[in-house]
Tab-separated table of C-alpha atoms and ligand atoms in Angstrom:
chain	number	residue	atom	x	y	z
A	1	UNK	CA	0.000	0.000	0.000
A	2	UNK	CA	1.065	3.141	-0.688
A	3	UNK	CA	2.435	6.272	1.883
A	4	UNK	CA	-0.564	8.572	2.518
A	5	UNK	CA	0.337	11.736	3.784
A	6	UNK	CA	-3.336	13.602	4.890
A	7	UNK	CA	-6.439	10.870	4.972
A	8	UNK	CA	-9.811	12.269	4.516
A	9	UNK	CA	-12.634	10.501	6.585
A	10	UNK	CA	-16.319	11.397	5.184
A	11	UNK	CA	-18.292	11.500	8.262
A	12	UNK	CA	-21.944	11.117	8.058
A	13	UNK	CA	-23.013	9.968	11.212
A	14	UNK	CA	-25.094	6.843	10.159
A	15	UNK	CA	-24.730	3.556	12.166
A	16	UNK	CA	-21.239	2.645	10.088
A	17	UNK	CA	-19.763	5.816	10.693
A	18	UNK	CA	-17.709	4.458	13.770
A	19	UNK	CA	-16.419	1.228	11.600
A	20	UNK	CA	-15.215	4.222	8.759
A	21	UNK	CA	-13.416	6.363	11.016
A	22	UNK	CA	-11.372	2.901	12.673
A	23	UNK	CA	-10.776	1.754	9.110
A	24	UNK	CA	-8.867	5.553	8.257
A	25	UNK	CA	-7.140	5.905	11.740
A	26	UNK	CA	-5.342	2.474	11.285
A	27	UNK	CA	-4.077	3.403	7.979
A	28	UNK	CA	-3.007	7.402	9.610
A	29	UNK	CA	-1.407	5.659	12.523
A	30	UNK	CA	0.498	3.214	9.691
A	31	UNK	CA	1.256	5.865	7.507
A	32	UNK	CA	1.730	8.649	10.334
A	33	UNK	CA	-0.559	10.586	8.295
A	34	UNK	CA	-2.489	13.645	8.885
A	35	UNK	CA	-6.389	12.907	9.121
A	36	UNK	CA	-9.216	15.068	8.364
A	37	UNK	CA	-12.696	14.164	9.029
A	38	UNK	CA	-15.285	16.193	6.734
A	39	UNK	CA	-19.407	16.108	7.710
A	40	UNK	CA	-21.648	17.820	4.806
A	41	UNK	CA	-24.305	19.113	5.809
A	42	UNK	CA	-27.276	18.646	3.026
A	43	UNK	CA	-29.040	21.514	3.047
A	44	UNK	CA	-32.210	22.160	0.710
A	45	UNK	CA	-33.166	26.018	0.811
A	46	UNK	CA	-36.574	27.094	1.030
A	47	UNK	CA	-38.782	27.085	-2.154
A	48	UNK	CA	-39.204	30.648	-2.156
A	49	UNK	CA	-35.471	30.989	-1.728
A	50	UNK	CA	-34.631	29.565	-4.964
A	51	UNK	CA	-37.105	31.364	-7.191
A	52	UNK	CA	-36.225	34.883	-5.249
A	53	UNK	CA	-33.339	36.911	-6.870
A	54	UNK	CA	-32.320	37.666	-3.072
A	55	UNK	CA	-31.539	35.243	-0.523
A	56	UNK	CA	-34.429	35.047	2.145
A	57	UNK	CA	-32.530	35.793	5.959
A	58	UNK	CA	-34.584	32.818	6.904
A	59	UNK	CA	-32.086	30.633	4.230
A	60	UNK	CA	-28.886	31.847	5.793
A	61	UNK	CA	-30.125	31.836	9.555
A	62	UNK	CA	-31.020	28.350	8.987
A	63	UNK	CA	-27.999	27.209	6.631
A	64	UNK	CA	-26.012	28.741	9.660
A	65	UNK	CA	-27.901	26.953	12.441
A	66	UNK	CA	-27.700	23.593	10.441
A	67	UNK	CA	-23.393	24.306	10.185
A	68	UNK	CA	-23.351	25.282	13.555
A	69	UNK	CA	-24.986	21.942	14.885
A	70	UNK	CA	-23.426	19.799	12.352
A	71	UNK	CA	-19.861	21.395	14.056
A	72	UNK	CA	-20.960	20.651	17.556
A	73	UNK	CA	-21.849	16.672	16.480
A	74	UNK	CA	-18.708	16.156	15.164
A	75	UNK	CA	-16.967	17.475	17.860
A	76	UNK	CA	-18.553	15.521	19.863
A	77	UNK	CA	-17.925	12.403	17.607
A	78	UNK	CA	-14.660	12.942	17.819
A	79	UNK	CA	-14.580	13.570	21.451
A	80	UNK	CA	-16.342	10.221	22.129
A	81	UNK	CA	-13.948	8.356	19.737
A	82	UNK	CA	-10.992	9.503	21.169
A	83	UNK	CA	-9.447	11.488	18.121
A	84	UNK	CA	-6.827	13.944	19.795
A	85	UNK	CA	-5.048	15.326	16.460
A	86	UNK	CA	-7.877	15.372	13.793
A	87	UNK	CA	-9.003	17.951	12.103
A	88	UNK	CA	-12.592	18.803	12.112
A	89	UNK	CA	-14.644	20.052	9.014
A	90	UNK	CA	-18.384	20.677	8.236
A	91	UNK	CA	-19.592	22.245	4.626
A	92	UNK	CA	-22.850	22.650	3.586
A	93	UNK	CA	-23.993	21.048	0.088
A	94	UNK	CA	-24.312	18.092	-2.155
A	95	UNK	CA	-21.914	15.475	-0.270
A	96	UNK	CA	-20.169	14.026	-3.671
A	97	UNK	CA	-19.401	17.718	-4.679
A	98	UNK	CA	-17.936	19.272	-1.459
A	99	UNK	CA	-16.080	16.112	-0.416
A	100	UNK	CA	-14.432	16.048	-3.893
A	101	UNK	CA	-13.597	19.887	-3.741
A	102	UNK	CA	-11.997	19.134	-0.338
A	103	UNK	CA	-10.056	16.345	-1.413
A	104	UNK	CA	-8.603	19.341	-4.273
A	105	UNK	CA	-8.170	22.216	-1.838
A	106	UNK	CA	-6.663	20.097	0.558
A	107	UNK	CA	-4.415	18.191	-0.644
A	108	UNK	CA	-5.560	14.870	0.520
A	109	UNK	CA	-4.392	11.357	-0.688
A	110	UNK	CA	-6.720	9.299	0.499
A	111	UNK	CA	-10.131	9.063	1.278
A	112	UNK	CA	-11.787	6.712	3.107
A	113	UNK	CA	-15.809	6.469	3.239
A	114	UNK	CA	-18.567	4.420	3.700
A	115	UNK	CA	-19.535	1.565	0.770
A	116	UNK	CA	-22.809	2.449	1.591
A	117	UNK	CA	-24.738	4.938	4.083
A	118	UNK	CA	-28.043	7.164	4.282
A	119	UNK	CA	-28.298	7.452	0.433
A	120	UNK	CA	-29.501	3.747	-0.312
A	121	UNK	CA	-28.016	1.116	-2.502
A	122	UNK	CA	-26.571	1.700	-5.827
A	123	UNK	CA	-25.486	-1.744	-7.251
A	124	UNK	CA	-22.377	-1.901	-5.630
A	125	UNK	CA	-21.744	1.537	-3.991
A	126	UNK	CA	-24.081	3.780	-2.325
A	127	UNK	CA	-24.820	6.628	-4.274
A	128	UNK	CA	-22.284	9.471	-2.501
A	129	UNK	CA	-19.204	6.181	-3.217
A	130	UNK	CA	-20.027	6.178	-6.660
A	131	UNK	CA	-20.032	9.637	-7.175
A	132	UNK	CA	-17.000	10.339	-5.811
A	133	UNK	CA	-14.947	7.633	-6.855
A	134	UNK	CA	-15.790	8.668	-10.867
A	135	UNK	CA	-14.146	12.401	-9.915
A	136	UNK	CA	-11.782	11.739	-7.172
A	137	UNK	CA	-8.154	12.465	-7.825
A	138	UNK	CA	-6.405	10.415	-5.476
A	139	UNK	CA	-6.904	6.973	-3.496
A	140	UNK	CA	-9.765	6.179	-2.171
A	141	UNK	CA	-11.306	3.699	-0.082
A	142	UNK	CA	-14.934	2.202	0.233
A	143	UNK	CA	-15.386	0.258	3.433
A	144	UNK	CA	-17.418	-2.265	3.436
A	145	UNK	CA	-21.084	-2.011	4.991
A	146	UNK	CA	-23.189	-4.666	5.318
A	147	UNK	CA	-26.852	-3.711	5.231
B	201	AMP	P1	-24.365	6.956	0.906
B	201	AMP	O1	-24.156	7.667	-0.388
B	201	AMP	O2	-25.385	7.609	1.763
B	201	AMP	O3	-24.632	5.508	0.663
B	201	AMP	O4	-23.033	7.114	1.781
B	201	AMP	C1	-21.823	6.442	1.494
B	201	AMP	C2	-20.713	7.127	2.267
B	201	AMP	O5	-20.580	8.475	1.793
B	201	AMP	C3	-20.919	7.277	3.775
B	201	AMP	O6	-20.523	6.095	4.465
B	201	AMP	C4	-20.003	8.441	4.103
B	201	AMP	O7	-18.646	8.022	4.203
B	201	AMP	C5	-20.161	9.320	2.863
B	201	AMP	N1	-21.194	10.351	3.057
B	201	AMP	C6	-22.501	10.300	2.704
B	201	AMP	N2	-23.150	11.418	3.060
B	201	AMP	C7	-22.230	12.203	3.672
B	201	AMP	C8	-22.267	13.502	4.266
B	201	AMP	N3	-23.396	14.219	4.333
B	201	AMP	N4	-21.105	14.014	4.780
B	201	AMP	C9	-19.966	13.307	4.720
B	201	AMP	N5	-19.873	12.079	4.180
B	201	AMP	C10	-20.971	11.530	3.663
C-alpha cells in the first residue's frame, strides 16, 4: 500500500460511521498521516429561496444553524472516539461535490468512506461512493457495509 500523507474521513453519522473512522485511523497511525474528518451538511433552501433573486434571511439563519450543529456533532464524535489530532470540518452542500472539492483544496491522498450509508443502494456503492470515486483524484477507499 502506498504512503498517505493527509487521509480524509467522510463523516456522516449513520450507524457505520464508527467502523469508517477505525478503518482511516489504522491506515493514519500506519502511515503517520495527517487525518481530516469532513461532515456535509445537506441543506435544501426554502422554495421561495430559490425562485427569489435575493436570498431570504430565513435561508442563511437556517444554513447557519444547520453548520453550527453539524460542528458541535462532530466534535462531539470525535470527542467520544478519542481522536486527539484530527481535524474537524463541516460544509454545507451536495456530499459528492464538497467532499471532492476538499479532497482538491486540501491536498488529501486518500479518502476513506462508507460503501454504503443514508443514500440507499446503488449496485455496488451507495450513491455518494459512486459519485465520488468517478471524480476523485487520489486513493480512495470504500469500506465495506453490510446492510
Ligand atoms: P451513501 O451515499 O449515503 O450511501 O453514503 C456512502 C458514504 O458516503 C458514507 O458512508 C459516508 O462516508 C459518505 N457520506 C454520505 N453522506 C455524507 C455527508 N453528508 N457528509 C460526509 N460524508 C458523507
Amino acid at each position: 500500500m502506498s504512503n498517505y500523507n493527509h487521509i480524509l474521513v467522510a463523516v456522516d453519522f449513520s450507524a457505520s460511521a464508527v467502523q469508517v473512522l477505525n478503518k482511516a485511523r489504522e491506515i493514519s497511525d500506519r502511515n503517520n498521516a495527517r487525518l481530516s474528518l469532513l461532515h456535509v451538511v445537506e441543506y435544501l433552501p426554502p422554495i421561495d429561496s430559490v425562485y427569489e433573486p435575493t436570498l431570504s434571511s430565513t435561508w442563511v439563519i437556517d444554513e447557519a444553524e444547520m453548520l453550527e450543529q453539524a460542528k458541535n456533532s462532530l466534535k462531539k464524535f470525535s470527542q467520544q472516539q478519542k481522536l486527539d489530532n484530527a481535524e474537524l470540518h463541516t460544509l454545507s452542500g451536495a456530499p459528492k461535490h464538497e467532499i471532492t472539492q476538499f479532497v482538491k483544496d486540501h491536498q488529501c491522498d486518500l479518502i476513506v468512506m462508507g460503501s454504503h450509508g443514508r443514500h440507499g443502494i446503488n449496485i455496488l456503492l451507495g450513491s455518494t461512493a459512486s459519485a465520488v470515486l468517478h471524480r476523485m483524484p487520489c486513493d480512495i477507499l470504500a469500506v465495506k457495509i453490510d446492510t
